[in-house]
């Protein structure tokens, strides 16, 4: 299984810069800490992923949401076999950022 912490932040940034974020993520106030999301893959681990800048530090202090997937669902999503809107994931927090993370994971199949 590919590590989400390696490719998801870059995909999130590329989608945002290309104007593909759905809906577009707001421009951040530079005085605020960069946001992160917690991704938990049951049976696979958990990560804090940066939302706004792939080079920023992600952690629990700046976490704005969490999504929980099982391993099979993550693999199907990242292989392009499951649409992000069909994921039966546990989600809480910033819906726009969480949706963007799911779309970014779905586009991993095109890397």
Coordinates of N, CA and C in Angstrom, one line a residue:
X1 N 0.8 -1.2 0.0 CA 0.0 0.0 0.0 C 0.9 1.2 0.0
X2 N 0.6 2.2 -0.9 CA 1.4 3.4 -0.9 C 1.1 4.2 0.3
X3 N 2.1 4.9 0.8 CA 1.9 5.7 2.0 C 1.2 7.0 1.7
X4 N 0.0 7.3 2.3 CA -0.7 8.5 2.0 C 0.1 9.7 2.4
X5 N 1.0 9.6 3.4 CA 1.8 10.8 3.8 C 2.8 11.2 2.7
X6 N 3.1 10.3 1.8 CA 4.1 10.7 0.7 C 3.5 11.4 -0.4
X7 N 2.3 10.9 -0.9 CA 1.8 11.5 -2.1 C 0.6 12.4 -1.9
X8 N -0.2 12.2 -0.9 CA -1.5 13.0 -0.7 C -1.2 14.5 -0.6
X9 N -0.2 14.9 0.2 CA 0.0 16.4 0.3 C 0.3 17.0 -1.0
X10 N 1.2 16.4 -1.8 CA 1.5 16.9 -3.2 C 0.3 17.0 -4.1
X11 N -0.5 15.9 -4.0 CA -1.7 15.9 -4.9 C -2.7 17.0 -4.4
X12 N -2.9 17.1 -3.1 CA -3.8 18.2 -2.6 C -3.3 19.6 -3.1
X13 N -2.0 19.8 -3.0 CA -1.5 21.1 -3.4 C -1.6 21.3 -5.0
X14 N -1.4 20.3 -5.7 CA -1.5 20.4 -7.2 C -2.9 20.6 -7.6
X15 N -3.8 19.9 -7.0 CA -5.3 20.1 -7.3 C -5.7 21.6 -7.0
X16 N -5.3 22.1 -5.8 CA -5.6 23.4 -5.4 C -5.0 24.5 -6.4
X17 N -3.7 24.3 -6.7 CA -3.1 25.2 -7.6 C -3.7 25.2 -9.0
X18 N -4.2 24.1 -9.4 CA -4.8 23.9 -10.8 C -6.2 24.4 -10.8
X19 N -6.7 24.8 -9.6 CA -8.1 25.2 -9.6 C -9.1 24.1 -9.6
X20 N -8.7 22.9 -9.2 CA -9.5 21.7 -9.3 C -10.2 21.4 -7.9
X21 N -9.8 22.1 -6.9 CA -10.4 21.9 -5.6 C -11.9 22.1 -5.7
X22 N -12.6 21.2 -5.1 CA -14.1 21.3 -5.2 C -14.7 21.3 -3.8
X23 N -15.3 22.4 -3.3 CA -15.2 23.7 -3.9 C -13.8 24.3 -3.6
X24 N -13.4 25.4 -4.3 CA -12.1 25.9 -4.1 C -11.8 26.2 -2.7
X25 N -10.6 25.7 -2.2 CA -10.2 26.0 -0.8 C -9.9 27.5 -0.7
X26 N -10.3 28.0 0.5 CA -10.1 29.5 0.7 C -8.6 29.8 0.8
X27 N -8.3 31.0 0.4 CA -7.0 31.5 0.5 C -6.7 31.7 2.0
X28 N -5.6 31.2 2.5 CA -5.4 31.3 3.9 C -4.7 32.6 4.3
X29 N -5.1 33.1 5.5 CA -4.4 34.2 6.1 C -3.0 33.7 6.4
X30 N -1.9 34.4 5.9 CA -0.6 33.9 6.2 C -0.2 33.9 7.7
X31 N -1.0 34.6 8.5 CA -0.7 34.7 9.9 C -1.2 33.4 10.7
X32 N -2.1 32.7 10.0 CA -2.6 31.5 10.6 C -1.8 30.2 10.3
X33 N -1.8 29.3 11.2 CA -1.1 28.0 11.0 C -1.7 27.3 9.9
X34 N -0.9 26.6 9.1 CA -1.4 25.7 8.0 C -2.3 24.6 8.6
X35 N -3.3 24.3 7.9 CA -4.2 23.2 8.4 C -3.7 21.8 8.0
X36 N -4.2 20.9 8.8 CA -3.9 19.5 8.5 C -5.2 18.6 8.7
X37 N -5.2 17.5 8.1 CA -6.3 16.5 8.3 C -5.7 15.2 8.8
X38 N -6.4 14.5 9.6 CA -6.0 13.2 10.1 C -6.7 12.1 9.2
X39 N -5.9 11.2 8.7 CA -6.3 10.1 7.9 C -6.0 8.8 8.6
X40 N -7.1 8.1 8.9 CA -6.9 6.8 9.6 C -7.3 5.7 8.7
X41 N -6.4 4.7 8.4 CA -6.8 3.6 7.6 C -6.8 2.4 8.6
X42 N -8.0 1.9 8.8 CA -8.1 0.8 9.8 C -7.2 -0.4 9.3
X43 N -6.3 -0.9 10.1 CA -5.4 -1.9 9.8 C -4.2 -1.5 9.0
X44 N -4.1 -0.2 8.8 CA -3.0 0.3 8.0 C -2.2 1.5 8.7
X45 N -2.8 2.2 9.6 CA -2.1 3.3 10.3 C -2.8 4.6 10.2
X46 N -2.2 5.6 10.8 CA -2.9 6.9 10.7 C -1.8 8.0 10.5
X47 N -2.2 9.1 9.8 CA -1.3 10.2 9.5 C -2.0 11.5 9.6
X48 N -1.2 12.5 9.9 CA -1.7 13.9 9.8 C -1.1 14.4 8.5
X49 N -2.0 14.9 7.6 CA -1.6 15.4 6.3 C -1.8 16.9 6.1
X50 N -0.8 17.6 5.6 CA -1.0 19.0 5.4 C -2.0 19.3 4.3
X51 N -2.9 20.3 4.5 CA -3.9 20.6 3.5 C -3.5 21.7 2.6
X52 N -2.8 22.8 3.2 CA -2.6 24.0 2.4 C -1.2 24.0 1.7
X53 N -0.2 23.4 2.3 CA 1.1 23.5 1.8 C 1.8 22.1 2.0
X54 N 2.2 21.4 1.0 CA 2.8 20.1 1.2 C 4.1 20.1 2.1
X55 N 4.7 21.3 2.2 CA 5.9 21.4 3.0 C 5.7 21.8 4.4
X56 N 4.4 22.1 4.8 CA 4.1 22.5 6.1 C 4.1 21.3 7.1
X57 N 4.2 21.6 8.3 CA 4.2 20.6 9.4 C 2.7 20.3 9.7
X58 N 2.4 19.0 9.6 CA 1.0 18.6 9.9 C 1.0 17.8 11.3
X59 N 0.0 18.1 12.1 CA -0.1 17.5 13.4 C -1.4 17.7 14.0
X60 N -1.6 17.2 15.2 CA -2.8 17.4 15.9 C -3.2 18.8 16.3
X61 N -2.2 19.6 16.4 CA -2.4 21.0 16.9 C -3.1 21.9 15.8
X62 N -3.0 21.5 14.5 CA -3.6 22.3 13.5 C -4.6 21.4 12.6
X63 N -5.1 20.4 13.3 CA -6.0 19.4 12.6 C -7.4 20.0 12.5
X64 N -7.9 20.0 11.3 CA -9.3 20.6 11.1 C -10.3 19.5 10.8
X65 N -9.9 18.3 10.7 CA -10.9 17.2 10.3 C -10.2 15.8 10.4
X66 N -11.0 14.8 10.3 CA -10.6 13.4 10.3 C -11.4 12.6 9.4
X67 N -10.8 11.7 8.7 CA -11.5 10.7 7.9 C -10.9 9.3 8.3
X68 N -11.8 8.3 8.4 CA -11.5 7.0 8.7 C -11.9 6.1 7.6
X69 N -11.0 5.3 7.0 CA -11.3 4.3 5.9 C -10.8 3.0 6.3
X70 N -11.4 1.9 5.8 CA -10.8 0.6 6.0 C -9.8 0.4 4.9
X71 N -9.0 -0.6 5.0 CA -7.9 -0.8 4.0 C -8.4 -1.1 2.6
X72 N -9.5 -1.9 2.5 CA -10.0 -2.2 1.2 C -10.6 -1.0 0.6
X73 N -11.3 -0.2 1.3 CA -11.9 1.0 0.8 C -10.8 2.0 0.3
X74 N -9.8 2.2 1.1 CA -8.7 3.0 0.7 C -8.0 2.6 -0.6
X75 N -7.8 1.3 -0.7 CA -7.2 0.7 -1.9 C -8.1 0.9 -3.1
X76 N -9.3 0.7 -3.0 CA -10.3 0.9 -4.1 C -10.3 2.4 -4.5
X77 N -10.4 3.2 -3.5 CA -10.4 4.7 -3.8 C -9.1 5.1 -4.5
X78 N -8.0 4.8 -3.9 CA -6.7 5.2 -4.5 C -6.4 4.5 -5.9
X79 N -7.1 3.4 -6.2 CA -6.9 2.8 -7.5 C -7.9 3.3 -8.5
X80 N -8.8 4.2 -8.1 CA -9.8 4.7 -9.0 C -11.0 3.8 -9.2
X81 N -11.2 2.9 -8.3 CA -12.3 1.9 -8.4 C -13.5 2.3 -7.5
X82 N -13.4 3.4 -6.8 CA -14.4 3.8 -5.9 C -14.5 5.3 -6.0
X83 N -15.7 5.9 -6.2 CA -15.8 7.3 -6.4 C -15.7 7.9 -5.0
X84 N -15.1 9.1 -4.8 CA -15.0 9.7 -3.5 C -16.4 9.9 -2.8
X85 N -17.4 10.3 -3.6 CA -18.7 10.5 -3.0 C -19.4 9.2 -2.5
X86 N -18.8 8.0 -2.9 CA -19.4 6.7 -2.5 C -18.7 6.1 -1.4
X87 N -17.6 6.8 -0.8 CA -16.9 6.2 0.3 C -17.7 6.3 1.5
X88 N -17.8 5.2 2.2 CA -18.6 5.1 3.5 C -17.7 5.3 4.6
X89 N -17.0 6.4 4.6 CA -16.0 6.7 5.6 C -16.6 7.5 6.8
X90 N -16.0 7.3 8.0 CA -16.3 8.1 9.1 C -15.6 9.5 8.9
X91 N -16.3 10.5 8.9 CA -15.7 11.9 8.6 C -16.2 12.8 9.7
X92 N -15.4 13.7 10.1 CA -15.8 14.8 11.0 C -14.8 16.0 10.8
X93 N -15.4 17.2 10.9 CA -14.6 18.4 10.7 C -14.9 19.1 9.5
X94 N -13.9 19.8 8.9 CA -14.0 20.7 7.8 C -14.4 19.9 6.5
X95 N -15.6 19.9 6.1 CA -16.1 19.1 5.0 C -15.4 19.4 3.7
X96 N -15.2 20.6 3.4 CA -14.5 21.0 2.1 C -13.1 20.4 2.1
X97 N -12.3 20.5 3.2 CA -11.0 19.9 3.2 C -11.1 18.4 3.1
X98 N -12.0 17.8 3.8 CA -12.2 16.3 3.8 C -12.5 15.8 2.4
X99 N -13.5 16.5 1.7 CA -13.8 16.1 0.4 C -12.6 16.3 -0.6
X100 N -11.8 17.3 -0.4 CA -10.7 17.5 -1.2 C -9.6 16.4 -1.0
X101 N -9.5 15.9 0.2 CA -8.6 14.8 0.5 C -9.1 13.5 -0.2
X102 N -10.4 13.3 -0.1 CA -10.9 12.1 -0.8 C -10.7 12.1 -2.3
X103 N -10.9 13.3 -2.9 CA -10.7 13.5 -4.4 C -9.2 13.4 -4.7
X104 N -8.3 13.9 -3.8 CA -6.9 13.7 -4.1 C -6.5 12.3 -4.0
X105 N -7.0 11.5 -3.1 CA -6.7 10.1 -3.0 C -7.2 9.3 -4.2
X106 N -8.4 9.7 -4.7 CA -8.9 9.1 -5.9 C -8.0 9.4 -7.1
X107 N -7.4 10.5 -7.1 CA -6.5 10.8 -8.3 C -5.1 10.2 -8.2
X108 N -4.9 9.5 -7.1 CA -3.6 8.8 -7.0 C -3.4 7.7 -8.1
X109 N -4.5 7.2 -8.6 CA -4.4 6.1 -9.6 C -3.8 6.7 -10.9
X110 N -3.8 8.0 -11.1 CA -3.3 8.6 -12.3 C -1.8 9.0 -12.2
X111 N -1.2 8.6 -11.1 CA 0.2 9.0 -10.9 C 1.1 8.1 -11.7

